[in-house]
């Protein structure tokens, strides 16, 4: 709905002249028409009246002053007993009512007082600001008064009037009546409004709603469609006629404005006035339609705006004076036809006025270089102001970046102004010059200097104007204007300054703050070396408190670059050297890694150039930390792990156990998992961190023990899922080993019989006596019973004697009684006493728990039996293999000793004579060697015969063999791998030594040396690797197939796609490499495709399909007004992208500064292009209406420069008549006098009397 805006000629003239209208009677300005008297301007205060006078009667001018209303109001209302919500309070003021009131006071800020009437009704007084009181009242009614509800039915279309704008009416109604009103939603068909609250409030709300509905029943809306061409006659000149109809009928009439192409006129109001207004409008329409005719005239398009006039005032003027309506074509239309519609006898006069208005103004153009425009205008517009003052009706317009100056106004005055401007241009061209220099934008602020010091000096020295672009312009162009000689001198100096600055550079380096101290060094020694190396560069580190990573370098460009590269190299080394790896190594192997006197660890540190930190001896940690370069750290880690592997056969496996069971498997303080680790030979079991959600549990250790631990963990997890019952019992720590038994034999029997798991405490546990039993309830109770019986027997201490032949005594007591200590630890702390040296006795005393004593006696007898059955065998192995058989630090031979319970002794190293040497190959010993062995080849094995034989076989199995494998020479480098990684991995995996011949030998034979089983495995692995490499060679040959196709270079960008998207997809889909020609290539149309033959063919077909599609495409150039381009493109190109996707075309807009800014190119299939072009033209037409209307409005909103000069008289200030100082004998007060106008707070000389009388304190 649109409303008619009424703008009279008088009001428009007032707007254009800056409110300079003068009163028509006498020509005196309105504010100067009347000068008040002194008493009127400054009325005296009312004198205090006699006691008999009524003080309430105002007197004099003060009676006109309106009293200020108080912002605080008070309301009192009553709640009857029957409507009180809380009636059973024993003591008034202490119950729920007072609590509710306190809560409401806090929420609303109003003050509430309660009082109880004789009839037990509640009187409530609310004080505060109006808004707070209304809110408080609503809350009180809702919470202290019983609520009722009612419904009121009114037509659905009246509901919106009850709600009001933004719900304001409804809120006001609820506050006023202290009720809650629920209005059905628009989609709900119900017309009933629900009201909840007190009876009184409901009645008030119901009454108000019915009043609103009744008021709407009286109103009517009428819509009539009348031809747009007759709307001006209905509205009348300056809307006078429509206003007259509105006043006569009381209806409201909305006529669409000229810019809106609608025929509909809307009349609203009460039914009868609306009917009257409709009849009147139809009468005017029918009359004009019958009497009027039209004529068409052609007027130049450029003159149309003068016929329209500011805001259409000229058209209104013609309509007012002649009664003829002038219909103008749209501003964006190329039509020059104007239609005059009116009564035939008045059309001639209207046509005369149209031509007069069209030719009343002349437009002229003056050409001048754009850089001269500022000088033509003059300082603060002096030159141009002089012309406009002489010729006030001429409007002069300068356009930025354009050489054209436009003059508009009466013909004679325009010609005079044109001549004056041309004179100024001629004079300026003679004595002014300019030049432009390109200076990098980053130097501009240095050219300007601090507070403009540099540029101001140049301006004053050379009498020139230097224009440096703003930072936001991103331009390097500096313009110098002024005296020709000064311009050249200023140019020379600016270029010299820029040249100097080009050589000086500031560079910011990002260096992590943690490295700053390292780069600076102790007492700045390291940074001093850098500064000495680059003396011309200033290096600034940020303050540590700033926590900044930016280090600034400043100095000559080349030196700064060199210094930056040097520092970056230093940083790279620091970053590289700060890499760290944590390596878990079994604690028992730490001493082997350290070596004798730290020899091993020192060697690893020096050779790998890393820092290696081992945990202290008394620490429980097994982690070794390696820090340095990544490659060096990895090399050091590999060497440390190799030492561990040599000492023990280490394996690592992962077990998947639900994370919810991890805590129960670890047990209280880790007891459960430690018991498994100890039972399984000290394997490492690592659970993921809590909250990670991972189910992976890692087990690392000797191969057999790892498998054993894995089975136990899985079994335990299964038990935990089925049933989880725990019991604890106590036993002295010295009994624990006996209860466990040798090799865990005793406890294993209990576990096998009962199915329960028994966990013993470690030395680190605080409660060293507590034994934990875990499993099913029945199994746990049975195991607990058995263990309690064993512990009870252990508490029964006895003393026993056994006979041991004295020849065996030495075996038990040597090495500080190690064998006896082992027996004591293993059998519950039993004490075994052998006779002292020199005493001839075979009696051995045992004291301890009965079961422990019996078990110890049995163990001693087993040892004696072993000593009786002990034999010594010889194993002949050539001395050159001894080191290999022994293993690193004797690890292999120690393992055999432990496994077979034997003693193995190697001969001393000595040189064997040449005649005694016998060749031994692949572990086979010749009969001659067996008959005549060399002493240096004989290894002795002591122990039980069957165990010695087994140990002998195990030793012979450790003798290495060498095997030759034929591998084509051209594959050797692939087998070795980058930096030997491949060959090292094979040697580690198969535990062999692989020797590859030197390149100069050109040999195919690779030698593998190691244990027989390992050598065979390594051979198979090597042959498999050869097969893989040969398959890769064949594959590379197949993949190297190359295909070329010729494609017109103009299609290359489309084939590549945006950011390479299209070509990347083709490469990915067909697994090929596609190469486009370089810029300088001779054949710019050749595209190369490399890959499998089949794939290259399919990729070629894909490219040719794209080309075929592109060849079908057409391009069409259309003209779209550049002013609508931005709207068509949309924010960040969203609109144009959507349009291109919708029509499947490519749309290109001209670049800024293009010769043809309106040309837009649309490319695609013919049908799609046609559809897209049609859509673009529709958009242009739609957007141009908005653009034209906006520009038209803007043109007439600009203040004119052609009005008559306003010769205003200087302001007279505030003037009054009959002032006291105008009386003869009096003088006007001196405003500068401190006596007449004293300053508050300022001291006054005591000698002078203040104008305000004596001071009072």
XYZ file of N, CA and C in Angstrom, residues 470-649:
540
model
N 46.907 6.900 -1.210
C 46.582 6.330 0.104
C 46.983 4.855 0.146
N 47.188 4.334 1.369
C 47.574 2.923 1.531
C 46.543 1.997 0.903
N 45.264 2.366 1.044
C 44.195 1.503 0.526
C 44.151 1.449 -0.996
N 44.784 2.432 -1.686
C 44.753 2.467 -3.155
C 45.653 1.411 -3.781
N 46.660 0.932 -3.018
C 47.633 -0.067 -3.503
C 48.256 0.381 -4.838
N 48.628 1.663 -4.905
C 49.215 2.220 -6.131
C 50.649 2.669 -5.841
N 51.526 2.537 -6.853
C 52.922 2.979 -6.722
C 53.153 4.346 -7.370
N 52.083 4.946 -7.952
C 52.235 6.171 -8.743
C 52.246 7.407 -7.842
N 53.374 8.144 -7.877
C 53.502 9.403 -7.137
C 53.495 10.536 -8.160
N 52.656 11.538 -7.930
C 52.481 12.633 -8.902
C 53.012 13.932 -8.320
N 53.795 14.654 -9.139
C 54.375 15.941 -8.715
C 53.835 17.013 -9.652
N 53.259 18.087 -9.097
C 52.657 19.150 -9.888
C 53.167 20.493 -9.382
N 53.373 21.422 -10.328
C 53.807 22.759 -9.918
C 54.714 23.391 -10.958
N 55.604 24.280 -10.509
C 56.555 24.966 -11.385
C 57.425 23.927 -12.107
N 57.592 24.050 -13.455
C 58.321 23.019 -14.218
C 59.689 22.683 -13.632
N 60.491 23.728 -13.268
C 61.828 23.469 -12.731
C 61.735 22.760 -11.370
N 60.822 23.237 -10.496
C 60.641 22.620 -9.176
C 60.188 21.178 -9.296
N 59.351 20.898 -10.292
C 58.859 19.525 -10.495
C 60.018 18.589 -10.792
N 60.934 19.011 -11.657
C 62.069 18.154 -12.018
C 63.005 17.929 -10.831
N 63.271 18.996 -10.053
C 64.153 18.865 -8.879
C 63.523 17.948 -7.822
N 62.219 18.112 -7.589
C 61.527 17.266 -6.607
C 61.531 15.811 -7.062
N 61.340 15.597 -8.371
C 61.358 14.228 -8.919
C 62.707 13.572 -8.673
N 63.776 14.324 -8.939
C 65.130 13.786 -8.758
C 65.362 13.386 -7.306
N 64.959 14.248 -6.365
C 65.189 13.954 -4.948
C 64.365 12.747 -4.486
N 63.130 12.662 -4.925
C 62.273 11.524 -4.534
C 62.846 10.207 -5.037
N 63.337 10.210 -6.284
C 63.923 8.981 -6.836
C 65.192 8.579 -6.094
N 65.999 9.576 -5.711
C 67.213 9.272 -4.928
C 66.847 8.656 -3.579
N 65.818 9.208 -2.928
C 65.373 8.667 -1.634
C 64.871 7.221 -1.786
N 64.106 6.973 -2.858
C 63.573 5.625 -3.097
C 64.696 4.647 -3.384
N 65.713 5.108 -4.149
C 66.855 4.235 -4.472
C 67.591 3.819 -3.207
N 67.770 4.793 -2.301
C 68.455 4.476 -1.030
C 67.633 3.458 -0.240
N 66.326 3.671 -0.224
C 65.471 2.791 0.581
C 65.338 1.395 -0.014
N 65.510 1.311 -1.342
C 65.435 -0.006 -1.967
C 66.553 -0.902 -1.480
N 67.709 -0.283 -1.208
C 68.847 -1.059 -0.719
C 68.723 -1.394 0.756
N 67.887 -0.660 1.483
C 67.704 -0.953 2.915
C 66.395 -1.716 3.082
N 66.453 -2.738 3.901
C 65.282 -3.605 4.021
C 65.072 -4.033 5.459
N 63.816 -4.195 5.810
C 63.467 -4.761 7.119
C 62.782 -6.093 6.882
N 63.232 -7.100 7.585
C 62.661 -8.435 7.412
C 62.343 -9.035 8.768
N 61.153 -9.642 8.856
C 60.734 -10.322 10.090
C 60.928 -11.825 9.934
N 61.660 -12.390 10.872
C 61.848 -13.855 10.881
C 60.995 -14.440 11.993
N 60.325 -15.540 11.698
C 59.538 -16.240 12.720
C 60.425 -17.322 13.329
N 60.842 -17.079 14.563
C 61.681 -18.048 15.292
C 60.989 -18.337 16.618
N 60.724 -19.608 16.883
C 60.055 -19.971 18.141
C 60.845 -19.416 19.324
N 60.109 -18.854 20.284
C 60.770 -18.177 21.407
C 61.692 -19.103 22.189
N 61.377 -20.405 22.202
C 62.208 -21.340 22.977
C 63.633 -21.425 22.436
N 63.835 -20.981 21.135
C 65.177 -21.024 20.558
C 65.932 -19.708 20.740
N 65.248 -18.647 21.197
C 65.896 -17.334 21.273
C 67.135 -17.376 22.165
N 66.984 -17.965 23.346
C 68.112 -17.992 24.282
C 69.292 -18.775 23.706
N 68.984 -19.863 22.992
C 70.051 -20.675 22.396
C 70.784 -19.884 21.321
N 70.021 -19.134 20.490
C 70.655 -18.341 19.417
C 71.498 -17.217 20.014
N 70.976 -16.581 21.079
C 71.722 -15.483 21.728
C 72.977 -16.026 22.419
N 72.836 -17.203 23.053
C 73.978 -17.820 23.739
C 74.233 -17.216 25.104
N 75.117 -17.876 25.844
C 75.461 -17.404 27.195
C 76.175 -16.059 27.113
N 75.588 -15.077 27.813
C 76.117 -13.711 27.827
C 76.187 -13.114 26.411
N 75.301 -13.591 25.511
C 75.213 -13.038 24.154
C 76.367 -13.398 23.252
N 77.106 -14.470 23.586
C 78.304 -14.808 22.797
C 77.953 -15.226 21.369
N 76.901 -16.078 21.231
C 76.580 -16.600 19.895
C 76.020 -15.519 18.985
N 75.140 -14.663 19.508
C 74.566 -13.604 18.663
C 75.633 -12.567 18.309
N 76.646 -12.432 19.176
C 77.761 -11.518 18.889
C 78.534 -12.014 17.660
N 78.678 -13.350 17.571
C 79.356 -13.920 16.404
C 78.560 -13.625 15.131
N 77.214 -13.746 15.219
C 76.364 -13.467 14.046
C 76.483 -11.994 13.667
N 76.458 -11.098 14.671
C 76.553 -9.651 14.385
C 77.916 -9.286 13.820
N 78.965 -9.968 14.294
C 80.303 -9.724 13.735
C 80.370 -10.178 12.283
N 79.642 -11.255 11.993
C 79.648 -11.793 10.638
C 78.863 -10.869 9.691
N 77.779 -10.238 10.216
C 76.949 -9.319 9.425
C 76.886 -7.968 10.148
N 77.972 -7.193 10.133
C 78.032 -5.961 10.936
C 77.031 -4.890 10.520
N 76.572 -4.916 9.248
C 75.655 -3.873 8.770
C 74.187 -4.177 9.096
N 73.922 -5.360 9.653
C 72.545 -5.772 9.931
C 72.254 -5.620 11.423
N 71.114 -4.974 11.725
C 70.675 -4.825 13.122
C 69.683 -5.952 13.409
N 69.964 -6.735 14.453
C 69.109 -7.875 14.813
C 68.416 -7.557 16.130
N 67.080 -7.518 16.102
C 66.306 -7.201 17.306
C 65.459 -8.401 17.725
N 65.710 -8.881 18.956
C 64.899 -9.963 19.523
C 63.796 -9.351 20.387
N 62.580 -9.939 20.400
C 61.511 -9.381 21.246
C 61.799 -9.620 22.730
N 61.178 -8.789 23.571
C 61.313 -8.971 25.010
C 60.685 -10.315 25.412
N 61.356 -11.087 26.304
C 60.808 -12.407 26.693
C 59.382 -12.327 27.229
N 59.036 -11.201 27.893
C 57.694 -11.081 28.480
C 56.608 -10.964 27.404
N 56.988 -10.535 26.188
C 56.008 -10.378 25.107
C 55.562 -11.712 24.518
N 56.359 -12.749 24.732
C 56.071 -14.091 24.202
C 55.834 -14.032 22.687
N 56.693 -13.267 22.011
C 56.583 -13.110 20.560
C 57.651 -13.943 19.871
N 57.335 -14.442 18.649
C 58.286 -15.253 17.875
C 58.967 -14.443 16.775
N 58.675 -13.124 16.698
C 59.177 -12.318 15.576
C 60.534 -11.694 15.929
N 61.539 -12.028 15.111
C 62.883 -11.429 15.227
C 63.059 -10.532 14.007
N 63.421 -9.262 14.235
C 63.480 -8.290 13.136
C 64.924 -8.053 12.704
N 65.133 -8.079 11.371
C 66.445 -7.772 10.780
C 66.292 -6.513 9.951
N 67.249 -5.570 10.075
C 67.192 -4.331 9.300
C 68.582 -3.968 8.818
N 68.687 -3.576 7.540
C 69.967 -3.191 6.991
C 69.945 -3.272 5.480
N 71.121 -3.203 4.815
C 71.174 -3.320 3.352
C 70.535 -4.615 2.890
N 69.844 -4.529 1.757
C 69.025 -5.647 1.288
C 69.807 -6.956 1.209
N 70.977 -6.919 0.536
C 71.744 -8.149 0.340
C 72.206 -8.731 1.667
N 72.675 -7.829 2.556
C 73.180 -8.302 3.855
C 72.045 -8.894 4.691
N 70.869 -8.264 4.647
C 69.715 -8.779 5.402
C 69.334 -10.170 4.906
N 69.347 -10.338 3.563
C 69.004 -11.645 2.988
C 69.999 -12.718 3.429
N 71.301 -12.357 3.377
C 72.334 -13.323 3.798
C 72.170 -13.690 5.266
N 71.937 -12.672 6.098
C 71.781 -12.899 7.539
C 70.546 -13.762 7.808
N 69.459 -13.481 7.084
C 68.223 -14.256 7.263
C 68.451 -15.717 6.914
N 69.155 -15.956 5.775
C 69.443 -17.341 5.369
C 70.299 -18.051 6.408
N 71.278 -17.305 6.930
C 72.174 -17.900 7.936
C 71.378 -18.278 9.194
N 70.527 -17.350 9.665
C 69.730 -17.623 10.864
C 68.739 -18.763 10.633
N 68.156 -18.805 9.432
C 67.223 -19.895 9.125
C 67.923 -21.244 9.135
N 69.183 -21.231 8.678
C 69.973 -22.464 8.713
C 70.229 -22.888 10.159
N 70.561 -21.882 11.010
C 70.797 -22.166 12.429
C 69.525 -22.724 13.074
N 68.374 -22.098 12.738
C 67.090 -22.540 13.311
C 66.776 -23.965 12.865
N 67.008 -24.224 11.552
C 66.733 -25.570 11.023
C 67.556 -26.617 11.772
N 68.815 -26.274 12.029
C 69.674 -27.204 12.778
C 69.155 -27.398 14.195
N 68.724 -26.282 14.822
C 68.195 -26.388 16.193
C 66.942 -27.264 16.234
N 66.044 -27.029 15.250
C 64.805 -27.826 15.206
C 65.135 -29.290 14.961
N 66.090 -29.474 14.017
C 66.482 -30.846 13.683
C 67.108 -31.540 14.881
N 67.916 -30.779 15.628
C 68.618 -31.370 16.770
C 67.744 -31.510 18.009
N 66.543 -30.965 17.987
C 65.689 -31.037 19.179
C 64.680 -32.190 19.086
N 64.807 -33.031 18.041
C 63.915 -34.190 17.912
C 64.250 -35.209 19.010
N 63.246 -35.848 19.586
C 63.522 -36.817 20.665
C 62.669 -38.067 20.487
N 63.237 -39.200 20.901
C 62.556 -40.502 20.846
C 62.716 -41.168 22.206
N 61.622 -41.790 22.691
C 61.677 -42.571 23.934
C 61.735 -44.045 23.562
N 62.743 -44.752 24.090
C 62.936 -46.172 23.770
C 62.834 -46.993 25.047
N 61.775 -47.834 25.211
C 61.710 -48.700 26.401
C 62.642 -49.906 26.230
N 63.556 -50.086 27.164
C 64.536 -51.187 27.140
C 64.472 -51.905 28.483
N 64.495 -53.223 28.468
C 64.456 -53.978 29.722
C 65.580 -53.511 30.645
N 65.216 -53.335 31.905
C 66.142 -52.760 32.897
C 67.442 -53.556 32.990
N 67.341 -54.902 32.862
C 68.534 -55.732 33.034
C 69.551 -55.523 31.921
N 69.088 -54.898 30.780
C 70.023 -54.697 29.667
C 70.649 -53.308 29.674
N 70.211 -52.441 30.612
C 70.759 -51.067 30.649
C 72.270 -51.076 30.833
N 72.752 -51.968 31.705
C 74.211 -52.005 31.967
C 74.969 -52.427 30.718
N 74.356 -53.333 29.902
C 75.026 -53.746 28.660
C 75.054 -52.604 27.652
N 73.999 -51.798 27.656
C 73.952 -50.645 26.737
C 74.983 -49.608 27.150
N 75.134 -49.411 28.464
C 76.145 -48.456 28.965
C 77.550 -48.959 28.645
N 77.781 -50.271 28.876
C 79.098 -50.869 28.622
C 80.088 -50.583 29.734
N 81.240 -51.218 29.630
C 82.278 -51.070 30.660
C 82.823 -49.648 30.651
N 82.640 -48.979 31.787
C 83.115 -47.590 31.890
C 82.363 -46.650 30.956
N 81.144 -47.051 30.557
C 80.325 -46.209 29.664
C 80.802 -46.218 28.232
N 81.607 -47.232 27.857
C 82.204 -47.254 26.515
C 81.148 -47.347 25.421
N 80.161 -48.260 25.607
C 79.153 -48.459 24.541
C 78.323 -47.201 24.311
N 77.776 -46.649 25.396
C 76.885 -45.487 25.251
C 77.647 -44.283 24.713
N 78.918 -44.158 25.117
C 79.743 -43.042 24.639
C 79.977 -43.168 23.134
N 80.227 -44.426 22.699
C 80.468 -44.665 21.278
C 79.208 -44.336 20.459
N 78.040 -44.789 20.960
C 76.772 -44.515 20.240
C 76.531 -43.009 20.173
N 76.785 -42.308 21.297
C 76.579 -40.851 21.327
C 77.463 -40.152 20.306
N 78.735 -40.550 20.264
C 79.694 -39.877 19.367
C 79.382 -40.182 17.906
N 79.089 -41.453 17.607
C 78.896 -41.842 16.210
C 77.562 -41.336 15.647
N 76.551 -41.244 16.502
C 75.245 -40.762 16.020
C 75.023 -39.278 16.310
N 75.948 -38.664 17.075
C 75.843 -37.240 17.423
C 74.489 -36.926 18.094
N 74.156 -37.715 19.111
C 72.893 -37.537 19.839
C 73.168 -37.461 21.338
N 72.152 -36.991 22.057
C 72.205 -36.970 23.520
C 71.317 -38.118 24.014
N 71.892 -39.018 24.830
C 71.152 -40.196 25.293
C 71.096 -40.158 26.816
N 69.871 -40.128 27.354
C 69.663 -40.080 28.809
C 69.051 -41.392 29.274
N 69.758 -42.059 30.241
C 69.249 -43.295 30.823
C 68.700 -43.014 32.207
N 67.660 -43.761 32.634
C 67.147 -43.565 34.007
C 68.175 -44.014 35.041
N 68.087 -43.452 36.231
C 69.038 -43.814 37.303
C 68.818 -45.265 37.727
N 69.827 -45.817 38.399
C 69.765 -47.233 38.795
C 68.591 -47.519 39.720
N 68.354 -46.604 40.671
C 67.274 -46.843 41.643
C 65.891 -46.455 41.088
N 65.821 -45.985 39.823
C 64.539 -45.621 39.210
C 63.866 -46.868 38.629
N 62.543 -46.865 38.655
C 61.801 -47.994 38.087
C 61.582 -47.843 36.593
N 61.904 -46.672 36.055
C 61.680 -46.407 34.638
C 62.625 -47.229 33.774
N 62.100 -47.696 32.635
C 62.914 -48.452 31.682
C 63.135 -47.677 30.392
N 62.662 -46.429 30.375
C 62.689 -45.630 29.136
C 64.010 -44.897 28.991
N 64.615 -45.045 27.829
C 65.846 -44.308 27.478
C 65.437 -43.207 26.499
N 65.847 -41.955 26.794
C 65.467 -40.803 25.969
C 66.635 -40.402 25.071
N 66.345 -40.324 23.746
C 67.370 -39.945 22.758
C 66.959 -38.618 22.139
N 67.881 -37.631 22.116
C 67.610 -36.303 21.559
C 68.675 -35.943 20.540
N 68.224 -35.334 19.404
C 69.152 -34.917 18.352
C 68.423 -34.815 17.035
N 69.144 -34.943 15.922
C 68.507 -34.950 14.616
C 67.686 -36.220 14.464
N 66.602 -36.122 13.684
C 65.681 -37.260 13.566
C 66.395 -38.515 13.068
N 67.169 -38.369 11.988
C 67.857 -39.542 11.423
C 68.852 -40.109 12.419
N 69.563 -39.192 13.121
C 70.547 -39.648 14.112
C 69.858 -40.358 15.277
N 68.706 -39.781 15.723
C 67.965 -40.403 16.830
C 67.495 -41.800 16.453
N 67.014 -41.919 15.202
C 66.540 -43.229 14.754
C 67.692 -44.219 14.654
N 68.865 -43.736 14.206
C 70.044 -44.613 14.127
C 70.460 -45.078 15.517
N 70.469 -44.128 16.483
C 70.832 -44.482 17.864
C 69.825 -45.466 18.447
N 68.532 -45.222 18.162
C 67.501 -46.147 18.657
C 67.709 -47.550 18.095
N 68.000 -47.629 16.776
C 68.214 -48.936 16.150
C 69.387 -49.666 16.778
N 70.448 -48.925 17.087
C 71.637 -49.564 17.679
C 71.349 -50.068 19.085
N 70.584 -49.271 19.864
C 70.240 -49.689 21.234
C 69.324 -50.911 21.195
N 68.325 -50.875 20.275
C 67.421 -52.026 20.151
C 68.166 -53.263 19.662
N 69.177 -53.054 18.803
C 69.987 -54.186 18.323
C 70.722 -54.859 19.476
N 71.247 -54.037 20.416
C 71.932 -54.607 21.599
C 70.943 -55.447 22.394
N 69.725 -54.927 22.578
C 68.718 -55.678 23.340
C 68.369 -56.976 22.613
N 68.239 -56.916 21.274
C 67.876 -58.115 20.521
C 68.971 -59.176 20.603
N 70.214 -58.700 20.600
C 71.317 -59.654 20.719
C 71.316 -60.346 22.071
N 70.942 -59.569 23.102
C 70.954 -60.136 24.463
C 69.757 -61.043 24.696
N 68.658 -60.794 24.034
C 67.453 -61.607 24.228
C 66.604 -61.559 22.964
N 65.872 -62.630 22.736
C 65.000 -62.709 21.560
C 63.721 -61.935 21.857
